[in-house]
PDB file of C-alpha atoms in Angstrom:
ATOM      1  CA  UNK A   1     103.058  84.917  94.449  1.00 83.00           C
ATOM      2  CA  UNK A   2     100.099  86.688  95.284  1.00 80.00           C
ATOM      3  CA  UNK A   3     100.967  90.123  96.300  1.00 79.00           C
ATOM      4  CA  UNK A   4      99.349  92.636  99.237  1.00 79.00           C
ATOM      5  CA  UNK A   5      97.627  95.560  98.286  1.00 79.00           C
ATOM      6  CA  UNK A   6     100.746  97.980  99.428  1.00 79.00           C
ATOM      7  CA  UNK A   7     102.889  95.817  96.504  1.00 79.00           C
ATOM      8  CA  UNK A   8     100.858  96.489  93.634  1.00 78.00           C
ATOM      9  CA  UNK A   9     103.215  96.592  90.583  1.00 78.00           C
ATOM     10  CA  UNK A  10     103.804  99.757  88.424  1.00 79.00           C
ATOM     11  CA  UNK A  11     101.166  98.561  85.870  1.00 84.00           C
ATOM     12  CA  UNK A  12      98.693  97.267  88.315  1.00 84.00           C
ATOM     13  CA  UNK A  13      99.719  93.525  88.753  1.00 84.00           C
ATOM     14  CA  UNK A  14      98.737  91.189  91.436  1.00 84.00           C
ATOM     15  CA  UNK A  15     101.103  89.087  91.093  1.00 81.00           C
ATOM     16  CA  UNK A  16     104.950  88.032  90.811  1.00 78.00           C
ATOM     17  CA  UNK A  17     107.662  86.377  91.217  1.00 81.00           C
ATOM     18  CA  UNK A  18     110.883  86.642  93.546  1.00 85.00           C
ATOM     19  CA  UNK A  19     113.801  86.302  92.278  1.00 88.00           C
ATOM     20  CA  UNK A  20     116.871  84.499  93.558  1.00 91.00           C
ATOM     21  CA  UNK A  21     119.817  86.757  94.212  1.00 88.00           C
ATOM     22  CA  UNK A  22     123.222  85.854  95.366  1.00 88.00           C
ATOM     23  CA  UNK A  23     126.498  87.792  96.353  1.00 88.00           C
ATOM     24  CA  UNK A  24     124.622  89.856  98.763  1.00 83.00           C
ATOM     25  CA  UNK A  25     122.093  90.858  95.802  1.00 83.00           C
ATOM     26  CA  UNK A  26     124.186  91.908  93.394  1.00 90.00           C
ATOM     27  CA  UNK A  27     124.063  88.941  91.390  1.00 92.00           C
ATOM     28  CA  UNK A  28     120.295  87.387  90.126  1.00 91.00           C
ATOM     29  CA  UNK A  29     119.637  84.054  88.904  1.00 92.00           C
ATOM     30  CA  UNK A  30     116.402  83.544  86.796  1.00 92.00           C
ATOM     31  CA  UNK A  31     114.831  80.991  89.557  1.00 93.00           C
ATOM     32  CA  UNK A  32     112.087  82.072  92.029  1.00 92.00           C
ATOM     33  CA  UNK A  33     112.871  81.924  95.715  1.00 93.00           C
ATOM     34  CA  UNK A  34     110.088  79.699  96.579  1.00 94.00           C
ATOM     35  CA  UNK A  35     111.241  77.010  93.849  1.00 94.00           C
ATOM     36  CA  UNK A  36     114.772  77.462  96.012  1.00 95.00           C
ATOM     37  CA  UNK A  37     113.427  77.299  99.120  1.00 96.00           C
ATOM     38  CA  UNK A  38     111.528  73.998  98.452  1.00 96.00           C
ATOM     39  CA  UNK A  39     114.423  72.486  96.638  1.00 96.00           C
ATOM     40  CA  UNK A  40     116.797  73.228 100.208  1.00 97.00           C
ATOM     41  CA  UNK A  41     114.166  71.353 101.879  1.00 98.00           C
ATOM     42  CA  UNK A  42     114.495  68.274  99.850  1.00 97.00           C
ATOM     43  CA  UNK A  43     118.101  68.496 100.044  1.00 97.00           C
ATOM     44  CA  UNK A  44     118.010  68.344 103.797  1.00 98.00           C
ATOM     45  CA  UNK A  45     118.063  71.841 104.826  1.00 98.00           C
ATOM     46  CA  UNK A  46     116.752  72.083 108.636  1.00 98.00           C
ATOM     47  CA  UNK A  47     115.783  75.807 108.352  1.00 98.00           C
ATOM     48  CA  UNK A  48     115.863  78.813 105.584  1.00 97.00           C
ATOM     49  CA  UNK A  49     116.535  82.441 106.882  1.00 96.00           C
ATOM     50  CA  UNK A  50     114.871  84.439 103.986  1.00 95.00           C
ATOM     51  CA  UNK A  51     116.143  87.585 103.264  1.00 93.00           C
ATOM     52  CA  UNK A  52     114.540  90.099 100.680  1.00 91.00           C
ATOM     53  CA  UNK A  53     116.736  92.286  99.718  1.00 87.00           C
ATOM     54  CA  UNK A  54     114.772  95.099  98.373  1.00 85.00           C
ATOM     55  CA  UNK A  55     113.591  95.404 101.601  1.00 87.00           C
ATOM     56  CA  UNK A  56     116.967  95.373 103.466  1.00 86.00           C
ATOM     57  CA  UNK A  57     117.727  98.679 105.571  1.00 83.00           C
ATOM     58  CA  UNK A  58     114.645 100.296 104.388  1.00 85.00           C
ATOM     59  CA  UNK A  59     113.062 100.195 107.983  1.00 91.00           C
ATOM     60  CA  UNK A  60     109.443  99.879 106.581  1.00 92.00           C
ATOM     61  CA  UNK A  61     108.913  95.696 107.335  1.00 93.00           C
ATOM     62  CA  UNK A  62     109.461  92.715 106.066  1.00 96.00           C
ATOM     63  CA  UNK A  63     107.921  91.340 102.679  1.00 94.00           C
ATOM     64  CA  UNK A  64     104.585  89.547 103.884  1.00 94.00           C
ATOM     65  CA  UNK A  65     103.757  88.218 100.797  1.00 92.00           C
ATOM     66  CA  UNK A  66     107.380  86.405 100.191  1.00 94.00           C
ATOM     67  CA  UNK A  67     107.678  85.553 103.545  1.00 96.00           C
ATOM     68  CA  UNK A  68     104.158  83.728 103.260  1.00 95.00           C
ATOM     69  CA  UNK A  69     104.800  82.475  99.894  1.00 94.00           C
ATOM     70  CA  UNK A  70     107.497  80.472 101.579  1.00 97.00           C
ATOM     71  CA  UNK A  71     107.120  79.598 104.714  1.00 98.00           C
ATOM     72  CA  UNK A  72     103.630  78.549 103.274  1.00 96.00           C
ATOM     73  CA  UNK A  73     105.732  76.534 100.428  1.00 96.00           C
ATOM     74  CA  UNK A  74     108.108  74.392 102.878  1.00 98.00           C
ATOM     75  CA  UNK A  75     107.365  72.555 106.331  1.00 98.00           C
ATOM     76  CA  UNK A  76     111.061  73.384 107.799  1.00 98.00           C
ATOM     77  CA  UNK A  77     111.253  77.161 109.974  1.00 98.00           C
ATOM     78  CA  UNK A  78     111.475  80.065 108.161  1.00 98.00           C
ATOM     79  CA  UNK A  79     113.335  83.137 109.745  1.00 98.00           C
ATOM     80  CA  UNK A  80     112.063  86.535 108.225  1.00 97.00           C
ATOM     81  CA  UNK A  81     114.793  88.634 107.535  1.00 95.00           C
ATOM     82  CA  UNK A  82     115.361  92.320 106.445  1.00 93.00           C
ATOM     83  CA  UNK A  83     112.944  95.446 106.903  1.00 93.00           C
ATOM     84  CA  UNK A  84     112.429  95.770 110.526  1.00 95.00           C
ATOM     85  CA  UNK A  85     112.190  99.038 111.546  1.00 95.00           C
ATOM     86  CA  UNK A  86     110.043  99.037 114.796  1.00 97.00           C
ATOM     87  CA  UNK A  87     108.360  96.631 117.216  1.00 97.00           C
ATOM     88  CA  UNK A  88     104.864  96.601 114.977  1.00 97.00           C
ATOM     89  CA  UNK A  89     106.846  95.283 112.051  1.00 97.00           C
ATOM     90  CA  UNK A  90     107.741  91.876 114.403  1.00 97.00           C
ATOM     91  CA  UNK A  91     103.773  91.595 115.322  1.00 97.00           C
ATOM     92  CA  UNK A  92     102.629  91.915 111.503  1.00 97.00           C
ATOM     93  CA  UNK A  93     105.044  88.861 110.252  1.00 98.00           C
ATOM     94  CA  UNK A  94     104.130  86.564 112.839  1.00 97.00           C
ATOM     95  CA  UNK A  95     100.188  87.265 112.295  1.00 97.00           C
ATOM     96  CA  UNK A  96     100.297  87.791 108.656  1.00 96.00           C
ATOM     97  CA  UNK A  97     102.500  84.817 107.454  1.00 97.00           C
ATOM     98  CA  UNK A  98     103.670  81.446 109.090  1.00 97.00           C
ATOM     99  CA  UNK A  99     107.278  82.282 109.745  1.00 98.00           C
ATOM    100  CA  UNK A 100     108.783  80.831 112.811  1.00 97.00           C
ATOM    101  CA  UNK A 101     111.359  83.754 113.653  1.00 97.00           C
ATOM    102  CA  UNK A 102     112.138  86.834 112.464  1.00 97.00           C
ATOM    103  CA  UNK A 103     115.545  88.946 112.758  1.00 95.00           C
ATOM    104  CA  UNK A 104     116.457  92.530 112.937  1.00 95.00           C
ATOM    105  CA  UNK A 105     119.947  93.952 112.857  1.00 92.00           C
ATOM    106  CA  UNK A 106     120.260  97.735 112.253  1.00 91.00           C
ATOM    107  CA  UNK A 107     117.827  99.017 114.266  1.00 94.00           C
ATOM    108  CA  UNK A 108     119.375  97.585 117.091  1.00 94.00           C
ATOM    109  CA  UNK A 109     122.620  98.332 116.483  1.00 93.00           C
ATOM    110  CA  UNK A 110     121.559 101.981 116.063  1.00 93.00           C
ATOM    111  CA  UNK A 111     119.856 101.718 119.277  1.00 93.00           C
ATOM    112  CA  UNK A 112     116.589 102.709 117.461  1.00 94.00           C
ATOM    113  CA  UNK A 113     114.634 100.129 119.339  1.00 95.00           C
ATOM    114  CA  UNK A 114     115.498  97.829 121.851  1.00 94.00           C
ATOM    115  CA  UNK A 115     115.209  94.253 121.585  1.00 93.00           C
ATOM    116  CA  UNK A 116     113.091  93.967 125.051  1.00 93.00           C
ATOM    117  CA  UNK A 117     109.872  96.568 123.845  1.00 95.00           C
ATOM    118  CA  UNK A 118     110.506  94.490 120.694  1.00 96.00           C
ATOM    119  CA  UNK A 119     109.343  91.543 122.910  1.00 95.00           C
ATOM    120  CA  UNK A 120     106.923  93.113 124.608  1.00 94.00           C
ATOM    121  CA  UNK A 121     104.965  94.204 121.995  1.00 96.00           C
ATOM    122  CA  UNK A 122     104.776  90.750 120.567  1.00 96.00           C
ATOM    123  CA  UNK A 123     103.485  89.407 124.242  1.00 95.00           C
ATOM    124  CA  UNK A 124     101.118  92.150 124.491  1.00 96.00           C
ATOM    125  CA  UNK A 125      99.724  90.863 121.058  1.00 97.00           C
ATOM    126  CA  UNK A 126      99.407  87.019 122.048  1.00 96.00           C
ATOM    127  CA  UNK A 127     102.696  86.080 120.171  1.00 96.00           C
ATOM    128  CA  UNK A 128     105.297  84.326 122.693  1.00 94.00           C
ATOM    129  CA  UNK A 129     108.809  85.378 122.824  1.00 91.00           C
ATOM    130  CA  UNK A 130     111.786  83.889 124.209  1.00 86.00           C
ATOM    131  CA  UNK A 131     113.030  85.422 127.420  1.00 79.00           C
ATOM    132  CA  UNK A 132     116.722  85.735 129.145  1.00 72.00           C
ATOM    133  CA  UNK A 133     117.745  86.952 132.205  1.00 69.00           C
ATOM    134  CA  UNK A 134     121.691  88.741 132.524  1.00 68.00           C
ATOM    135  CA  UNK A 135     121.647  86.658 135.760  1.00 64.00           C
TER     136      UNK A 135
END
């Protein structure tokens, strides 16, 4: 996987590998998450929600380069997962990869940022959201 410049490794590289994790991370396998994510497709799977967990509660966006690396890999939806951390971070996944839908947790349950300016931001940068009404 080709990384962005912000994910440089400690000795300079360009490039990686993700590794699959299981048991909420704590547990690795020595398979790369795009090699899973393609064979879940031909097994039948209808969507992947991709979760990087050295991203998870950090608050400083999801993992372009994995996210792209996969959603680019498979033709099913991808759902970017972990790293949110404000209504920017939403924007940059949907322009700089081809996931379908993205998901946030903490900061919402914190009350950091609410999911409607969340929304709004994305429709103020051309990127369609879902709306609801508590009607």
């Amino acid at each position: 996987v080709d990384l962005e410049d912000s994910q440089v490794g400690p000795n300079g590289e360009r490039r990686c590998w993700y590794q699959c994790t299981v048991k909420g991370g704590r547990e690795s396998r020595d398979i790369c998450a795009v090699t899973v994510a393609k064979a879940a497709e031909a097994l039948g799977a209808g969507e992947i929600m991709l979760n990087c967990i050295d991203m998870d509660g950090q608050c400083n966006g999801f993992d372009h380069s994995l996210m792209k690396a996969v959603s680019d890999a498979v033709s099913i939806p991808v759902i970017a997962s972990s790293g949110a951390g404000n209504e920017q971070h939403f924007t940059d996944v949907f322009t700089a990869t081809n996931v379908q839908a993205a998901l946030a947790a903490g900061m919402f349950h914190r009350k950091e940022v609410e999911i409607d300016a969340v929304k709004k931001h994305m429709m103020s940068n051309g990127i369609p959201s879902r709306t609801w009404s508590q009607e």
